[in-house]
Amino acid sequence: MSVIDEVLAANEIYARTHELRRLTPRPERKLAILTCMDTRLSILTMGLKTGDAHIIRNAGGIVTDDSLRSLVVSHYLLGTEEFMVINHTDCGLMHSTEEDLRTRIQNRTGTAAVAPAFFYAFKNVDENVRHQLQKLRTHPWIPEKVAIRGFVYDVTTGLLREIKDP
Ligand SMILES: [Zn+2]
């Protein structure tokens, strides 16, 4: 049985009670979080319940065209008023460079197929968070009344550390 088959079996059991049926698409606590897809960070580590917030995830927790699209939809269509950007220690994107990732994947596949324009590799996690905050704070479609704050999640201690502007 593959993991996907296991998930389907678990879903059948879940659907018998479907306890999340009462939730609406609007985050109850009007919060949107942009973070990495890393397995070690979850709503549990932030004291949130399903339904409390939008969680937008990609490799690194990067403001890209697409995560920006989600944040804009989150605010204008679904009423979120605070944005949290969370990067984390020991991120996979810190252990490589754009060049290295591209070369490594091309060597393994033997082809330069349709590729992402950027992998958004980075070296300094604090700087990376600041960079994402700048992209959001300077965007004309994100109103000033939306609170935007950035954090680094320490995967060893489990703590969030706020990144203040320089
Ligand atoms: Zn990561």
Short mmCIF file of N, CA and C in Angstrom, two decimals, residues 22-97:
data_model
loop_
_atom_site.label_atom_id
_atom_site.label_comp_id
_atom_site.label_asym_id
_atom_site.label_seq_id
_atom_site.Cartn_x
_atom_site.Cartn_y
_atom_site.Cartn_z
N ARG A 22 -18.15 22.49 9.86
CA ARG A 22 -18.72 23.77 10.31
C ARG A 22 -17.85 24.98 9.93
N LEU A 23 -16.60 24.76 9.53
CA LEU A 23 -15.70 25.88 9.24
C LEU A 23 -16.13 26.64 7.99
N THR A 24 -15.77 27.95 7.96
CA THR A 24 -16.04 28.76 6.76
C THR A 24 -14.70 28.97 6.05
N PRO A 25 -14.73 29.47 4.80
CA PRO A 25 -13.45 29.74 4.14
C PRO A 25 -12.70 30.95 4.71
N ARG A 26 -13.38 31.73 5.54
CA ARG A 26 -12.73 32.93 6.10
C ARG A 26 -12.00 32.57 7.39
N PRO A 27 -10.68 32.83 7.46
CA PRO A 27 -9.93 32.48 8.66
C PRO A 27 -10.51 33.17 9.90
N GLU A 28 -10.84 32.39 10.89
CA GLU A 28 -11.51 32.91 12.07
C GLU A 28 -10.72 34.01 12.77
N ARG A 29 -9.38 33.89 12.77
CA ARG A 29 -8.56 34.88 13.47
C ARG A 29 -7.94 35.90 12.53
N LYS A 30 -8.44 35.94 11.31
CA LYS A 30 -8.04 36.96 10.31
C LYS A 30 -6.53 37.05 10.12
N LEU A 31 -5.88 35.89 10.11
CA LEU A 31 -4.43 35.83 10.00
C LEU A 31 -4.05 35.02 8.76
N ALA A 32 -3.03 35.50 8.04
CA ALA A 32 -2.44 34.73 6.95
C ALA A 32 -0.96 34.53 7.26
N ILE A 33 -0.47 33.32 7.08
CA ILE A 33 0.92 32.99 7.36
C ILE A 33 1.57 32.48 6.09
N LEU A 34 2.70 33.11 5.74
CA LEU A 34 3.49 32.61 4.61
C LEU A 34 4.72 31.93 5.21
N THR A 35 4.88 30.66 4.94
CA THR A 35 6.01 29.95 5.54
C THR A 35 6.53 28.85 4.62
N CYS A 36 7.60 28.21 5.09
CA CYS A 36 8.24 27.14 4.31
C CYS A 36 7.39 25.87 4.39
N MET A 37 7.63 24.98 3.45
CA MET A 37 6.93 23.70 3.47
C MET A 37 7.55 22.72 4.46
N ASP A 38 8.59 23.14 5.18
CA ASP A 38 9.30 22.27 6.12
C ASP A 38 8.32 21.51 7.04
N THR A 39 8.65 20.25 7.27
CA THR A 39 7.74 19.40 8.06
C THR A 39 7.68 19.77 9.54
N ARG A 40 8.71 20.53 10.01
CA ARG A 40 8.83 20.73 11.45
C ARG A 40 8.04 21.91 11.99
N LEU A 41 7.37 22.63 11.11
CA LEU A 41 6.56 23.75 11.57
C LEU A 41 5.11 23.46 11.21
N SER A 42 4.21 23.63 12.17
CA SER A 42 2.80 23.36 11.88
C SER A 42 1.93 24.31 12.68
N ILE A 43 0.62 24.22 12.50
CA ILE A 43 -0.28 25.06 13.28
C ILE A 43 -0.12 24.78 14.78
N LEU A 44 0.29 23.57 15.10
CA LEU A 44 0.53 23.21 16.51
C LEU A 44 1.59 24.09 17.14
N THR A 45 2.68 24.35 16.38
CA THR A 45 3.79 25.13 16.93
C THR A 45 3.41 26.60 17.09
N MET A 46 2.26 26.98 16.54
CA MET A 46 1.83 28.38 16.65
C MET A 46 0.54 28.50 17.45
N GLY A 47 0.14 27.43 18.08
CA GLY A 47 -1.05 27.47 18.91
C GLY A 47 -2.32 27.77 18.12
N LEU A 48 -2.34 27.34 16.87
CA LEU A 48 -3.51 27.61 16.04
C LEU A 48 -4.32 26.34 15.81
N LYS A 49 -5.58 26.55 15.50
CA LYS A 49 -6.44 25.43 15.12
C LYS A 49 -6.74 25.54 13.62
N THR A 50 -7.13 24.44 13.02
CA THR A 50 -7.60 24.47 11.64
C THR A 50 -8.77 25.45 11.57
N GLY A 51 -8.76 26.34 10.60
CA GLY A 51 -9.83 27.32 10.49
C GLY A 51 -9.43 28.69 11.01
N ASP A 52 -8.35 28.75 11.79
CA ASP A 52 -7.92 30.03 12.36
C ASP A 52 -7.25 30.93 11.34
N ALA A 53 -6.46 30.36 10.42
CA ALA A 53 -5.58 31.17 9.58
C ALA A 53 -5.40 30.53 8.20
N HIS A 54 -5.03 31.36 7.24
CA HIS A 54 -4.54 30.82 5.97
C HIS A 54 -3.07 30.47 6.15
N ILE A 55 -2.68 29.30 5.73
CA ILE A 55 -1.27 28.92 5.75
C ILE A 55 -0.84 28.74 4.30
N ILE A 56 0.04 29.63 3.86
CA ILE A 56 0.52 29.61 2.47
C ILE A 56 1.96 29.13 2.52
N ARG A 57 2.25 28.06 1.83
CA ARG A 57 3.57 27.46 1.99
C ARG A 57 4.25 27.24 0.64
N ASN A 58 5.56 27.47 0.64
CA ASN A 58 6.39 27.08 -0.50
C ASN A 58 7.79 26.82 0.04
N ALA A 59 8.67 26.32 -0.79
CA ALA A 59 10.03 26.05 -0.32
C ALA A 59 10.68 27.37 0.08
N GLY A 60 11.00 27.52 1.34
CA GLY A 60 11.68 28.71 1.84
C GLY A 60 10.76 29.71 2.54
N GLY A 61 9.48 29.74 2.17
CA GLY A 61 8.59 30.79 2.69
C GLY A 61 8.91 32.11 2.02
N ILE A 62 8.82 32.09 0.68
CA ILE A 62 9.27 33.20 -0.15
C ILE A 62 8.08 33.94 -0.75
N VAL A 63 8.18 35.28 -0.79
CA VAL A 63 7.18 36.07 -1.51
C VAL A 63 7.48 35.96 -2.99
N THR A 64 6.70 35.15 -3.68
CA THR A 64 6.81 34.98 -5.13
C THR A 64 5.53 35.54 -5.73
N ASP A 65 5.47 35.57 -7.05
CA ASP A 65 4.21 35.95 -7.72
C ASP A 65 3.05 35.17 -7.14
N ASP A 66 3.28 33.89 -6.95
CA ASP A 66 2.16 33.05 -6.56
C ASP A 66 1.78 33.17 -5.09
N SER A 67 2.76 33.30 -4.20
CA SER A 67 2.37 33.46 -2.80
C SER A 67 1.77 34.86 -2.59
N LEU A 68 2.24 35.82 -3.37
CA LEU A 68 1.65 37.16 -3.32
C LEU A 68 0.18 37.10 -3.78
N ARG A 69 -0.06 36.35 -4.84
CA ARG A 69 -1.42 36.15 -5.32
C ARG A 69 -2.30 35.61 -4.19
N SER A 70 -1.81 34.62 -3.47
CA SER A 70 -2.60 34.03 -2.38
C SER A 70 -2.84 35.04 -1.26
N LEU A 71 -1.82 35.83 -0.92
CA LEU A 71 -1.98 36.81 0.16
C LEU A 71 -2.99 37.89 -0.23
N VAL A 72 -2.96 38.31 -1.49
CA VAL A 72 -3.90 39.33 -1.96
C VAL A 72 -5.33 38.78 -1.90
N VAL A 73 -5.51 37.54 -2.34
CA VAL A 73 -6.83 36.91 -2.26
C VAL A 73 -7.24 36.77 -0.80
N SER A 74 -6.30 36.39 0.05
CA SER A 74 -6.57 36.20 1.47
C SER A 74 -7.12 37.48 2.10
N HIS A 75 -6.49 38.62 1.77
CA HIS A 75 -6.92 39.89 2.35
C HIS A 75 -8.23 40.39 1.73
N TYR A 76 -8.25 40.50 0.41
CA TYR A 76 -9.39 41.16 -0.25
C TYR A 76 -10.65 40.30 -0.31
N LEU A 77 -10.47 39.00 -0.46
CA LEU A 77 -11.65 38.15 -0.61
C LEU A 77 -12.05 37.46 0.69
N LEU A 78 -11.08 37.24 1.56
CA LEU A 78 -11.38 36.40 2.72
C LEU A 78 -11.07 37.06 4.06
N GLY A 79 -10.78 38.37 3.99
CA GLY A 79 -10.79 39.19 5.20
C GLY A 79 -9.64 39.11 6.17
N THR A 80 -8.48 38.59 5.75
CA THR A 80 -7.38 38.57 6.72
C THR A 80 -6.79 39.98 6.89
N GLU A 81 -6.32 40.27 8.11
CA GLU A 81 -5.84 41.61 8.45
C GLU A 81 -4.40 41.63 8.94
N GLU A 82 -3.84 40.46 9.21
CA GLU A 82 -2.44 40.38 9.65
C GLU A 82 -1.72 39.31 8.83
N PHE A 83 -0.48 39.65 8.40
CA PHE A 83 0.35 38.70 7.66
C PHE A 83 1.59 38.38 8.47
N MET A 84 1.89 37.11 8.57
CA MET A 84 3.12 36.65 9.23
C MET A 84 3.98 35.96 8.19
N VAL A 85 5.27 36.34 8.11
CA VAL A 85 6.20 35.64 7.23
C VAL A 85 7.15 34.86 8.14
N ILE A 86 7.24 33.57 7.94
CA ILE A 86 8.09 32.74 8.80
C ILE A 86 9.06 31.91 7.95
N ASN A 87 10.36 32.17 8.14
CA ASN A 87 11.41 31.30 7.61
C ASN A 87 11.92 30.49 8.80
N HIS A 88 12.85 29.58 8.56
CA HIS A 88 13.30 28.77 9.69
C HIS A 88 14.77 28.40 9.57
N THR A 89 15.35 28.03 10.70
CA THR A 89 16.74 27.58 10.72
C THR A 89 16.82 26.23 10.01
N ASP A 90 18.00 25.89 9.52
CA ASP A 90 18.23 24.60 8.86
C ASP A 90 17.33 24.39 7.63
N CYS A 91 17.02 25.47 6.91
CA CYS A 91 16.19 25.36 5.71
C CYS A 91 17.03 24.75 4.58
N GLY A 92 16.42 23.87 3.82
CA GLY A 92 17.11 23.23 2.69
C GLY A 92 17.68 24.23 1.70
N LEU A 93 17.01 25.38 1.56
CA LEU A 93 17.46 26.38 0.59
C LEU A 93 18.69 27.15 1.07
N MET A 94 19.07 26.94 2.34
CA MET A 94 20.27 27.60 2.86
C MET A 94 21.51 26.78 2.56
N HIS A 95 21.32 25.54 2.20
CA HIS A 95 22.46 24.64 2.02
C HIS A 95 22.90 24.55 0.57
N SER A 96 22.43 25.48 -0.26
CA SER A 96 22.73 25.39 -1.67
C SER A 96 22.74 26.79 -2.29
N THR A 97 23.07 26.86 -3.58
CA THR A 97 22.99 28.11 -4.32
C THR A 97 22.13 27.86 -5.55
#
